[in-house]
Short mmCIF file of C-alpha atoms in Angstrom, two decimals:
data_model
loop_
_atom_site.label_atom_id
_atom_site.label_comp_id
_atom_site.label_asym_id
_atom_site.label_seq_id
_atom_site.Cartn_x
_atom_site.Cartn_y
_atom_site.Cartn_z
CA UNK A 1 -34.14 36.04 87.60
CA UNK A 2 -32.38 34.55 90.71
CA UNK A 3 -29.30 36.60 89.93
CA UNK A 4 -31.42 39.72 89.53
CA UNK A 5 -33.14 39.14 92.91
CA UNK A 6 -29.78 38.55 94.57
CA UNK A 7 -28.49 41.85 93.14
CA UNK A 8 -31.38 43.72 94.78
CA UNK A 9 -30.97 41.88 98.11
CA UNK A 10 -27.28 42.72 98.11
CA UNK A 11 -28.09 46.40 97.75
CA UNK A 12 -30.38 46.30 100.76
CA UNK A 13 -27.91 44.40 102.94
CA UNK A 14 -25.08 46.70 102.29
CA UNK A 15 -23.37 45.09 99.31
CA UNK A 16 -22.56 47.18 96.21
CA UNK A 17 -25.35 47.37 93.63
CA UNK A 18 -24.25 46.73 89.93
CA UNK A 19 -26.79 49.05 88.28
CA UNK A 20 -25.72 48.36 84.64
CA UNK A 21 -25.79 44.60 85.06
CA UNK A 22 -29.14 44.68 86.84
CA UNK A 23 -30.76 46.85 84.12
CA UNK A 24 -29.33 44.66 81.36
CA UNK A 25 -30.56 41.42 82.94
CA UNK A 26 -34.04 42.76 83.62
CA UNK A 27 -34.31 44.04 80.03
CA UNK A 28 -33.13 40.71 78.64
CA UNK A 29 -35.75 38.90 80.70
CA UNK A 30 -38.51 41.10 79.26
CA UNK A 31 -37.13 40.79 75.71
CA UNK A 32 -36.69 37.01 75.67
CA UNK A 33 -40.28 35.80 74.99
CA UNK A 34 -40.98 38.54 72.44
CA UNK A 35 -37.69 37.94 70.64
CA UNK A 36 -38.32 34.20 70.58
CA UNK A 37 -41.74 34.73 68.98
CA UNK A 38 -40.25 36.98 66.29
CA UNK A 39 -37.38 34.56 65.66
CA UNK A 40 -39.89 31.76 65.19
CA UNK A 41 -41.92 33.81 62.70
CA UNK A 42 -38.80 34.67 60.70
CA UNK A 43 -37.59 31.08 60.76
CA UNK A 44 -40.94 29.89 59.41
CA UNK A 45 -40.99 32.58 56.71
CA UNK A 46 -37.43 31.73 55.64
CA UNK A 47 -38.34 28.04 55.55
CA UNK A 48 -41.30 28.75 53.25
CA UNK A 49 -39.11 30.75 50.88
CA UNK A 50 -36.51 27.96 50.90
CA UNK A 51 -39.13 25.26 50.23
CA UNK A 52 -40.68 27.20 47.35
CA UNK A 53 -37.21 27.72 45.89
CA UNK A 54 -36.50 23.98 45.97
CA UNK A 55 -39.87 23.09 44.42
CA UNK A 56 -39.42 25.79 41.76
CA UNK A 57 -35.97 24.48 40.87
CA UNK A 58 -37.28 20.93 40.53
CA UNK A 59 -40.24 22.09 38.42
CA UNK A 60 -37.89 24.04 36.15
CA UNK A 61 -35.84 20.88 35.66
CA UNK A 62 -38.96 19.09 34.41
CA UNK A 63 -39.92 22.05 32.22
CA UNK A 64 -36.41 22.27 30.73
CA UNK A 65 -36.33 18.54 30.04
CA UNK A 66 -39.60 18.78 28.11
CA UNK A 67 -38.54 21.95 26.26
CA UNK A 68 -35.50 20.06 24.98
CA UNK A 69 -37.79 18.07 22.69
CA UNK A 70 -39.02 21.17 20.88
CA UNK A 71 -42.54 21.46 19.55
CA UNK A 72 -44.54 18.61 21.16
CA UNK A 73 -46.54 18.32 17.95
CA UNK A 74 -43.42 17.48 15.95
CA UNK A 75 -41.85 14.73 18.03
CA UNK A 76 -43.93 11.81 16.75
CA UNK A 77 -42.36 11.77 13.30
CA UNK A 78 -38.83 12.27 12.06
CA UNK A 79 -38.62 14.18 8.78
CA UNK A 80 -36.53 12.53 6.08
CA UNK A 81 -35.41 15.27 3.68
CA UNK A 82 -34.11 14.83 0.15
CA UNK A 83 -30.74 16.34 -0.75
CA UNK A 84 -32.58 18.77 -3.04
CA UNK A 85 -35.44 19.79 -0.73
CA UNK A 86 -36.68 19.93 2.86
CA UNK A 87 -40.09 20.27 4.47
CA UNK A 88 -41.91 20.98 7.70
CA UNK A 89 -45.46 20.76 8.94
CA UNK A 90 -47.51 23.92 9.20
CA UNK A 91 -47.57 25.36 12.73
CA UNK A 92 -51.27 24.61 13.20
CA UNK A 93 -51.08 21.09 11.74
CA UNK A 94 -50.23 18.00 13.81
CA UNK A 95 -47.42 16.01 12.12
CA UNK A 96 -48.42 12.80 10.39
CA UNK A 97 -46.87 10.10 8.27
CA UNK A 98 -46.07 11.30 4.74
CA UNK A 99 -44.38 9.68 1.76
CA UNK A 100 -44.50 11.34 -1.64
CA UNK A 101 -42.47 12.19 -4.73
CA UNK A 102 -42.64 15.28 -6.95
CA UNK A 103 -40.59 16.80 -9.77
CA UNK A 104 -38.70 20.08 -9.67
CA UNK A 105 -39.03 21.53 -13.17
CA UNK A 106 -36.72 24.38 -12.12
CA UNK A 107 -36.02 26.39 -8.94
CA UNK A 108 -36.67 30.13 -8.65
CA UNK A 109 -33.84 32.27 -10.01
CA UNK A 110 -32.62 35.75 -9.15
CA UNK A 111 -33.02 38.86 -11.27
CA UNK A 112 -29.65 40.38 -12.15
CA UNK A 113 -28.03 42.94 -14.41
CA UNK A 114 -24.33 43.02 -15.34
CA UNK A 115 -23.02 46.23 -16.86
CA UNK A 116 -20.29 46.46 -19.50
CA UNK A 117 -16.68 46.07 -18.44
CA UNK A 118 -15.31 49.37 -17.12
CA UNK A 119 -11.59 50.25 -17.12
CA UNK A 120 -9.99 50.55 -13.69
CA UNK A 121 -9.40 54.25 -12.97
CA UNK A 122 -11.86 55.43 -15.63
CA UNK A 123 -14.36 58.26 -15.15
CA UNK A 124 -17.83 56.83 -14.42
CA UNK A 125 -19.73 59.96 -15.45
CA UNK A 126 -18.05 60.32 -18.84
CA UNK A 127 -15.92 63.12 -20.17
CA UNK A 128 -18.46 65.87 -19.50
CA UNK A 129 -19.26 64.54 -15.99
CA UNK A 130 -23.05 64.38 -16.52
CA UNK A 131 -23.63 60.61 -16.54
CA UNK A 132 -26.36 59.02 -14.40
CA UNK A 133 -27.37 55.41 -13.65
CA UNK A 134 -31.08 54.69 -13.26
CA UNK A 135 -32.69 51.52 -11.88
CA UNK A 136 -36.27 50.79 -13.00
CA UNK A 137 -38.78 48.22 -11.77
CA UNK A 138 -40.40 45.73 -14.13
CA UNK A 139 -39.44 44.77 -17.68
CA UNK A 140 -37.75 47.10 -20.15
CA UNK A 141 -40.49 48.41 -22.51
CA UNK A 142 -40.13 47.83 -26.22
CA UNK A 143 -40.94 51.49 -26.86
CA UNK A 144 -38.20 53.76 -25.40
CA UNK A 145 -40.77 56.54 -24.97
CA UNK A 146 -43.04 54.42 -22.81
CA UNK A 147 -43.12 55.45 -19.12
CA UNK A 148 -40.91 53.51 -16.71
CA UNK A 149 -41.07 53.00 -12.93
CA UNK A 150 -37.91 54.65 -11.59
CA UNK A 151 -36.67 52.98 -8.38
CA UNK A 152 -33.40 54.89 -7.87
CA UNK A 153 -31.09 57.29 -9.69
CA UNK A 154 -27.34 57.80 -9.13
CA UNK A 155 -25.31 60.80 -10.36
CA UNK A 156 -22.14 59.05 -11.53
CA UNK A 157 -20.04 62.19 -10.95
CA UNK A 158 -20.55 61.63 -7.19
CA UNK A 159 -18.51 58.41 -7.22
CA UNK A 160 -14.78 58.15 -7.85
CA UNK A 161 -14.70 54.37 -8.21
CA UNK A 162 -17.00 51.57 -9.22
CA UNK A 163 -16.75 50.26 -5.66
CA UNK A 164 -18.17 53.55 -4.34
CA UNK A 165 -21.11 53.19 -6.72
CA UNK A 166 -21.65 49.58 -5.66
CA UNK A 167 -21.87 50.62 -1.99
CA UNK A 168 -24.33 53.42 -2.79
CA UNK A 169 -26.60 51.04 -4.74
CA UNK A 170 -26.67 48.57 -1.85
CA UNK A 171 -27.35 51.28 0.74
CA UNK A 172 -30.01 53.13 -1.23
CA UNK A 173 -31.99 50.29 -2.82
CA UNK A 174 -31.30 47.26 -0.65
CA UNK A 175 -30.31 45.41 -3.82
CA UNK A 176 -27.21 43.25 -3.90
CA UNK A 177 -24.21 44.47 -5.90
CA UNK A 178 -20.83 42.94 -6.60
CA UNK A 179 -17.76 43.62 -8.74
CA UNK A 180 -15.72 41.11 -10.69
CA UNK A 181 -12.34 42.14 -12.16
CA UNK A 182 -10.70 40.67 -15.25
CA UNK A 183 -7.27 41.10 -13.66
CA UNK A 184 -4.86 43.46 -11.92
CA UNK A 185 -2.86 44.47 -14.95
CA UNK A 186 -3.04 47.86 -16.64
CA UNK A 187 -6.18 48.22 -18.69
CA UNK A 188 -8.06 45.44 -16.87
CA UNK A 189 -11.83 45.73 -16.68
CA UNK A 190 -14.30 45.64 -13.81
CA UNK A 191 -17.83 44.28 -14.16
CA UNK A 192 -20.63 45.57 -11.90
CA UNK A 193 -23.48 43.10 -11.25
CA UNK A 194 -26.70 44.20 -9.56
CA UNK A 195 -29.20 41.59 -8.38
CA UNK A 196 -32.46 41.55 -6.47
CA UNK A 197 -34.85 38.87 -5.28
CA UNK A 198 -36.16 35.66 -6.76
CA UNK A 199 -38.98 35.18 -9.20
CA UNK A 200 -40.71 37.13 -11.91
CA UNK A 201 -42.21 39.73 -9.56
CA UNK A 202 -38.79 41.23 -8.76
CA UNK A 203 -37.72 42.08 -12.30
CA UNK A 204 -35.80 45.31 -12.88
CA UNK A 205 -33.53 46.85 -15.52
CA UNK A 206 -30.76 49.48 -15.62
CA UNK A 207 -29.91 52.37 -17.96
CA UNK A 208 -26.97 54.79 -18.04
CA UNK A 209 -27.30 58.16 -19.81
CA UNK A 210 -26.47 61.82 -19.60
CA UNK A 211 -28.50 64.01 -17.27
CA UNK A 212 -30.47 65.28 -20.29
CA UNK A 213 -31.35 61.64 -21.08
CA UNK A 214 -29.20 61.57 -24.22
CA UNK A 215 -26.80 58.71 -24.84
CA UNK A 216 -23.69 58.53 -22.64
CA UNK A 217 -20.87 58.48 -25.20
CA UNK A 218 -18.23 57.37 -22.76
CA UNK A 219 -18.03 56.51 -19.07
CA UNK A 220 -20.11 53.63 -17.68
CA UNK A 221 -21.66 52.33 -20.89
CA UNK A 222 -25.19 50.99 -21.33
CA UNK A 223 -24.64 49.31 -24.66
CA UNK A 224 -23.37 46.00 -23.25
CA UNK A 225 -25.82 45.63 -20.36
CA UNK A 226 -26.49 41.93 -19.67
CA UNK A 227 -29.93 41.09 -18.23
CA UNK A 228 -30.92 37.88 -16.40
CA UNK A 229 -34.65 37.87 -15.75
CA UNK A 230 -35.71 35.94 -12.65
CA UNK A 231 -38.26 33.17 -12.93
CA UNK A 232 -40.60 31.56 -10.43
CA UNK A 233 -39.89 28.07 -9.14
CA UNK A 234 -41.96 25.38 -10.85
CA UNK A 235 -42.73 21.86 -9.65
CA UNK A 236 -45.11 19.12 -10.77
CA UNK A 237 -47.05 16.74 -8.52
CA UNK A 238 -49.80 14.33 -9.51
CA UNK A 239 -49.99 15.90 -12.96
CA UNK A 240 -50.48 19.43 -11.57
CA UNK A 241 -47.95 22.26 -11.97
CA UNK A 242 -47.27 24.60 -9.03
CA UNK A 243 -45.24 27.82 -9.06
CA UNK A 244 -43.63 29.95 -6.34
CA UNK A 245 -41.35 33.01 -6.47
CA UNK A 246 -39.49 31.94 -3.30
CA UNK A 247 -38.72 28.21 -3.72
CA UNK A 248 -41.26 27.55 -0.94
CA UNK A 249 -44.52 25.68 -1.60
CA UNK A 250 -47.31 25.64 0.98
CA UNK A 251 -50.04 24.17 -1.21
CA UNK A 252 -48.30 21.22 -2.85
CA UNK A 253 -49.30 18.75 -0.11
CA UNK A 254 -51.83 19.62 2.64
CA UNK A 255 -50.30 20.67 5.98
CA UNK A 256 -46.76 20.85 4.60
CA UNK A 257 -44.39 23.66 3.66
CA UNK A 258 -41.80 22.41 1.18
CA UNK A 259 -38.59 24.26 0.33
CA UNK A 260 -36.54 23.27 -2.69
CA UNK A 261 -32.88 24.15 -2.80
CA UNK A 262 -31.87 27.03 -5.08
CA UNK A 263 -29.23 24.87 -6.78
CA UNK A 264 -31.57 21.96 -7.56
CA UNK A 265 -31.02 20.91 -11.21
CA UNK A 266 -33.97 21.25 -13.56
CA UNK A 267 -36.23 18.22 -14.02
CA UNK A 268 -35.13 16.57 -10.77
CA UNK A 269 -37.26 14.02 -8.94
CA UNK A 270 -37.54 14.67 -5.18
CA UNK A 271 -38.74 12.17 -2.54
CA UNK A 272 -39.83 13.35 0.93
CA UNK A 273 -41.08 11.16 3.78
CA UNK A 274 -41.30 10.68 7.55
CA UNK A 275 -40.41 7.82 9.88
CA UNK A 276 -41.74 7.15 13.37
CA UNK A 277 -39.59 8.85 16.01
CA UNK A 278 -39.84 5.89 18.39
CA UNK A 279 -36.45 6.17 20.12
CA UNK A 280 -36.91 9.85 20.86
CA UNK A 281 -40.41 9.22 22.26
CA UNK A 282 -39.04 6.48 24.56
CA UNK A 283 -36.35 8.85 25.80
CA UNK A 284 -38.96 11.57 26.38
CA UNK A 285 -40.98 9.23 28.61
CA UNK A 286 -37.86 8.25 30.54
CA UNK A 287 -37.05 11.94 31.08
CA UNK A 288 -40.63 12.53 32.24
CA UNK A 289 -40.34 9.71 34.78
CA UNK A 290 -37.00 10.95 36.13
CA UNK A 291 -37.90 14.64 36.40
CA UNK A 292 -41.45 13.96 37.65
CA UNK A 293 -40.21 11.68 40.43
CA UNK A 294 -37.67 14.29 41.49
CA UNK A 295 -40.38 16.96 41.66
CA UNK A 296 -42.72 14.61 43.57
CA UNK A 297 -40.02 13.83 46.15
CA UNK A 298 -39.23 17.51 46.58
CA UNK A 299 -42.85 18.54 47.09
CA UNK A 300 -43.45 15.70 49.57
CA UNK A 301 -40.36 16.64 51.57
CA UNK A 302 -41.20 20.34 51.72
CA UNK A 303 -44.88 19.68 52.57
CA UNK A 304 -44.14 17.06 55.24
CA UNK A 305 -45.49 17.57 58.77
CA UNK A 306 -43.68 16.16 61.79
CA UNK A 307 -44.11 16.68 65.53
CA UNK A 308 -40.42 17.49 65.61
CA UNK A 309 -40.20 21.03 64.25
CA UNK A 310 -36.70 20.31 62.91
CA UNK A 311 -38.09 17.55 60.68
CA UNK A 312 -40.98 19.56 59.21
CA UNK A 313 -40.93 20.93 55.70
CA UNK A 314 -41.14 24.65 55.10
CA UNK A 315 -44.62 24.16 53.60
CA UNK A 316 -45.91 21.65 56.17
CA UNK A 317 -49.70 21.36 55.89
CA UNK A 318 -49.71 24.08 53.20
CA UNK A 319 -52.87 23.91 51.07
CA UNK A 320 -51.09 24.94 47.86
CA UNK A 321 -48.43 22.23 48.26
CA UNK A 322 -51.09 19.60 49.00
CA UNK A 323 -53.03 20.76 45.95
CA UNK A 324 -49.97 20.27 43.75
CA UNK A 325 -49.50 16.74 45.07
CA UNK A 326 -53.13 15.95 44.21
CA UNK A 327 -52.70 17.34 40.69
CA UNK A 328 -49.57 15.27 40.17
CA UNK A 329 -51.29 12.06 41.24
CA UNK A 330 -54.25 12.74 38.94
CA UNK A 331 -52.03 13.65 35.98
CA UNK A 332 -50.05 10.43 36.09
CA UNK A 333 -53.21 8.28 35.88
CA UNK A 334 -55.49 10.50 33.76
CA UNK A 335 -56.14 8.96 30.29
CA UNK A 336 -54.70 10.68 27.20
CA UNK A 337 -57.14 11.23 24.36
CA UNK A 338 -55.88 10.05 20.97
CA UNK A 339 -57.08 11.01 17.47
CA UNK A 340 -60.41 9.37 16.80
CA UNK A 341 -61.59 9.60 20.39
CA UNK A 342 -59.72 6.59 21.81
CA UNK A 343 -58.05 7.04 25.19
CA UNK A 344 -54.96 5.41 26.64
CA UNK A 345 -53.17 5.70 30.00
CA UNK A 346 -49.45 5.96 30.57
CA UNK A 347 -49.60 2.57 32.27
CA UNK A 348 -50.79 0.98 29.00
CA UNK A 349 -47.55 2.01 27.27
CA UNK A 350 -45.28 0.97 30.14
CA UNK A 351 -45.25 3.93 32.55
CA UNK A 352 -46.66 2.64 35.85
CA UNK A 353 -47.88 4.82 38.73
CA UNK A 354 -46.73 3.33 42.04
CA UNK A 355 -48.63 3.43 45.34
CA UNK A 356 -46.49 6.34 46.57
CA UNK A 357 -47.36 8.32 43.41
CA UNK A 358 -43.97 7.90 41.75
CA UNK A 359 -43.58 6.63 38.18
CA UNK A 360 -41.68 3.60 36.89
CA UNK A 361 -40.86 2.89 33.23
CA UNK A 362 -41.17 -0.75 32.16
CA UNK A 363 -38.97 -1.07 29.05
CA UNK A 364 -40.08 -4.63 28.30
CA UNK A 365 -43.76 -3.66 28.25
CA UNK A 366 -43.00 -0.55 26.20
CA UNK A 367 -41.11 -2.57 23.57
CA UNK A 368 -44.11 -4.92 23.28
CA UNK A 369 -46.40 -1.93 22.70
CA UNK A 370 -44.07 -0.61 20.00
CA UNK A 371 -43.98 -4.01 18.28
CA UNK A 372 -47.68 -4.81 18.56
CA UNK A 373 -49.25 -1.38 18.15
CA UNK A 374 -47.06 0.77 15.86
CA UNK A 375 -47.62 4.49 16.34
CA UNK A 376 -49.34 4.21 19.75
CA UNK A 377 -46.31 5.30 21.76
CA UNK A 378 -45.76 8.30 19.50
CA UNK A 379 -49.43 9.28 19.79
CA UNK A 380 -49.22 9.21 23.58
CA UNK A 381 -46.06 11.32 23.77
CA UNK A 382 -46.79 13.87 21.04
CA UNK A 383 -49.61 16.39 20.93
CA UNK A 384 -52.26 16.08 18.29
CA UNK A 385 -55.74 17.54 18.57
CA UNK A 386 -55.31 17.18 22.35
CA UNK A 387 -52.20 17.51 24.55
CA UNK A 388 -49.85 14.51 24.69
CA UNK A 389 -47.58 13.49 27.58
CA UNK A 390 -44.90 16.14 26.92
CA UNK A 391 -47.37 18.99 26.77
CA UNK A 392 -49.36 17.73 29.78
CA UNK A 393 -46.31 17.47 32.03
CA UNK A 394 -45.03 20.83 30.79
CA UNK A 395 -48.35 22.42 31.79
CA UNK A 396 -47.98 20.83 35.22
CA UNK A 397 -44.87 22.93 35.81
CA UNK A 398 -46.89 26.09 35.19
CA UNK A 399 -48.64 25.41 38.51
CA UNK A 400 -45.25 26.14 40.13
CA UNK A 401 -43.38 28.46 37.76
CA UNK A 402 -46.17 30.00 35.68
CA UNK A 403 -46.96 33.73 35.94
CA UNK A 404 -50.14 33.08 37.92
CA UNK A 405 -48.61 30.39 40.15
CA UNK A 406 -49.88 30.24 43.74
CA UNK A 407 -46.34 29.37 44.81
CA UNK A 408 -45.12 32.62 43.30
CA UNK A 409 -47.91 34.46 45.10
CA UNK A 410 -46.85 32.92 48.44
CA UNK A 411 -43.22 33.78 47.80
CA UNK A 412 -44.10 37.37 46.89
CA UNK A 413 -46.27 37.74 50.00
CA UNK A 414 -43.59 36.38 52.31
CA UNK A 415 -40.81 38.40 50.69
CA UNK A 416 -42.64 41.68 50.24
CA UNK A 417 -45.02 41.68 53.22
CA UNK A 418 -44.29 39.17 55.97
CA UNK A 419 -40.50 39.53 56.22
CA UNK A 420 -40.62 43.37 56.15
CA UNK A 421 -43.25 43.27 58.95
CA UNK A 422 -41.04 40.98 61.02
CA UNK A 423 -38.06 43.27 60.41
CA UNK A 424 -40.15 46.27 61.51
CA UNK A 425 -41.29 44.40 64.63
CA UNK A 426 -37.67 43.56 65.52
CA UNK A 427 -36.70 47.20 65.09
CA UNK A 428 -39.61 48.29 67.25
CA UNK A 429 -38.70 45.72 69.93
CA UNK A 430 -35.10 46.93 69.93
CA UNK A 431 -36.25 50.52 70.40
CA UNK A 432 -38.64 49.53 73.22
CA UNK A 433 -35.96 47.49 75.00
CA UNK A 434 -33.44 50.33 74.72
CA UNK A 435 -35.99 52.67 76.32
CA UNK A 436 -36.82 50.10 79.03
CA UNK A 437 -33.16 49.61 79.90
CA UNK A 438 -32.66 53.37 80.12
CA UNK A 439 -35.65 53.60 82.48
CA UNK A 440 -34.27 50.80 84.65
CA UNK A 441 -30.90 52.56 84.84
CA UNK A 442 -32.59 55.77 85.93
CA UNK A 443 -34.73 54.00 88.54
CA UNK A 444 -31.85 51.97 89.94
CA UNK A 445 -29.58 55.00 90.09
CA UNK A 446 -32.20 56.80 92.18
CA UNK A 447 -32.57 53.74 94.39
CA UNK A 448 -28.81 53.55 94.83
CA UNK A 449 -28.72 57.19 95.89
CA UNK A 450 -31.38 56.54 98.55
CA UNK A 451 -29.58 53.45 99.77
CA UNK A 452 -26.30 55.30 99.95
CA UNK A 453 -27.95 58.15 101.91
CA UNK A 454 -29.53 55.65 104.31
CA UNK A 455 -26.18 54.01 104.88
CA UNK A 456 -24.62 57.40 105.61
CA UNK A 457 -27.24 58.18 108.30
CA UNK A 458 -26.81 54.71 109.75
CA UNK A 459 -23.05 55.17 109.97
CA UNK A 460 -23.48 58.60 111.65
CA UNK A 461 -25.89 57.21 114.29
CA UNK A 462 -23.58 54.30 114.90
CA UNK A 463 -20.69 56.67 115.55
CA UNK A 464 -22.84 58.89 117.84
CA UNK A 465 -24.00 55.92 119.88
CA UNK A 466 -20.46 54.72 120.20
CA UNK A 467 -19.31 58.12 121.52
CA UNK A 468 -22.24 58.36 124.01
CA UNK A 469 -21.58 54.85 125.25
CA UNK A 470 -17.92 55.65 125.71
CA UNK A 471 -18.86 58.80 127.65
CA UNK A 472 -21.04 56.87 130.07
CA UNK A 473 -18.22 54.50 130.83
CA UNK A 474 -15.88 57.40 131.63
#
């Protein structure tokens, strides 16, 4: 402002007036406090977005670590499959210790039909070109006149090769079809096999005939059709026989779905069991401690208040951030409910909550718990009727990254409302300052014109007085 005042004084004392500089400096002086206020608002908004981004990233790290353990209901026990079968717990059933043996009487088998060998290059439809191949559902009736359930019919004259027919059967019916050749020499035969599904419910049979349903004398012959009827899988357990068309059994043992392998030999004994997944549960708790502490540190840093603005977090004194810190402190000390109503805290299995809210894993204490109370660690980590540690800490992350997260709401508000308003205010300020500077230029130009005119009159009077004085002397 001193320079501006000096500019004006100079104009009145005869010095040259720098109109452009004067207008620019005056405009800058008016702009400065308004621009500073807007810059502060934008800086605070950017800091909030940055802080939320850091907290979100840290929360996602915790969420990802927990997701790596899969279904929290399944972590407590490790399934020990047999080479001839596997099993899993039903989705709605908490895993538990199991140990049982059953017998596979026979697995389910596929239904298939193999037609008679057909010479390479032969005519599928026979000499008169009227042959058809029909596929029927069910079992071939003993009485040829009995009605049959036709699934698909193929005019053999439409196909030049057996491979063409195979492709049409697969496309039209969804059945499987394959060709086996007896060799590549002249006169070798090809065998078409059609198959579909496991178990007795998927039975079908095939006929070839002329279009008038009389016997096909040549072409693709029906006389040597080979039929393999599918059968349901059958197992025995505790003196009871169970059957299934799919090799899967959901009612053999409560809460379990058992799958026997299709190539299991008949009359095979199968043993399935579980073991405690102790090592994996220990690692899960260590991952919880590491990721939780990282999230806690991040939230504290971003919510920190300091008199020095440069040391404040982007969410200093923010109610949502403080609320998250409170939830984290409560979660780490809140008892976990076990089956039967008993409760246990993380501290009781070796995960201590420190005074600053962080967690520490005591391996020595945890090993004692494992030795003295088998199954307790697994019950704390896994989810049963109530959420275990993995599920509880996963739900914590929803406070930050969930669809209804308050942090997301803040971020959306800042991004979609506050920052656009600040940008609009900056644009408006720029427009106002441009207009102000133009007004200053106009005013100062007018003032300069008056000053210049005044100087001209002063110079003229000075010259006149000089001439008059000179005349008096003469």
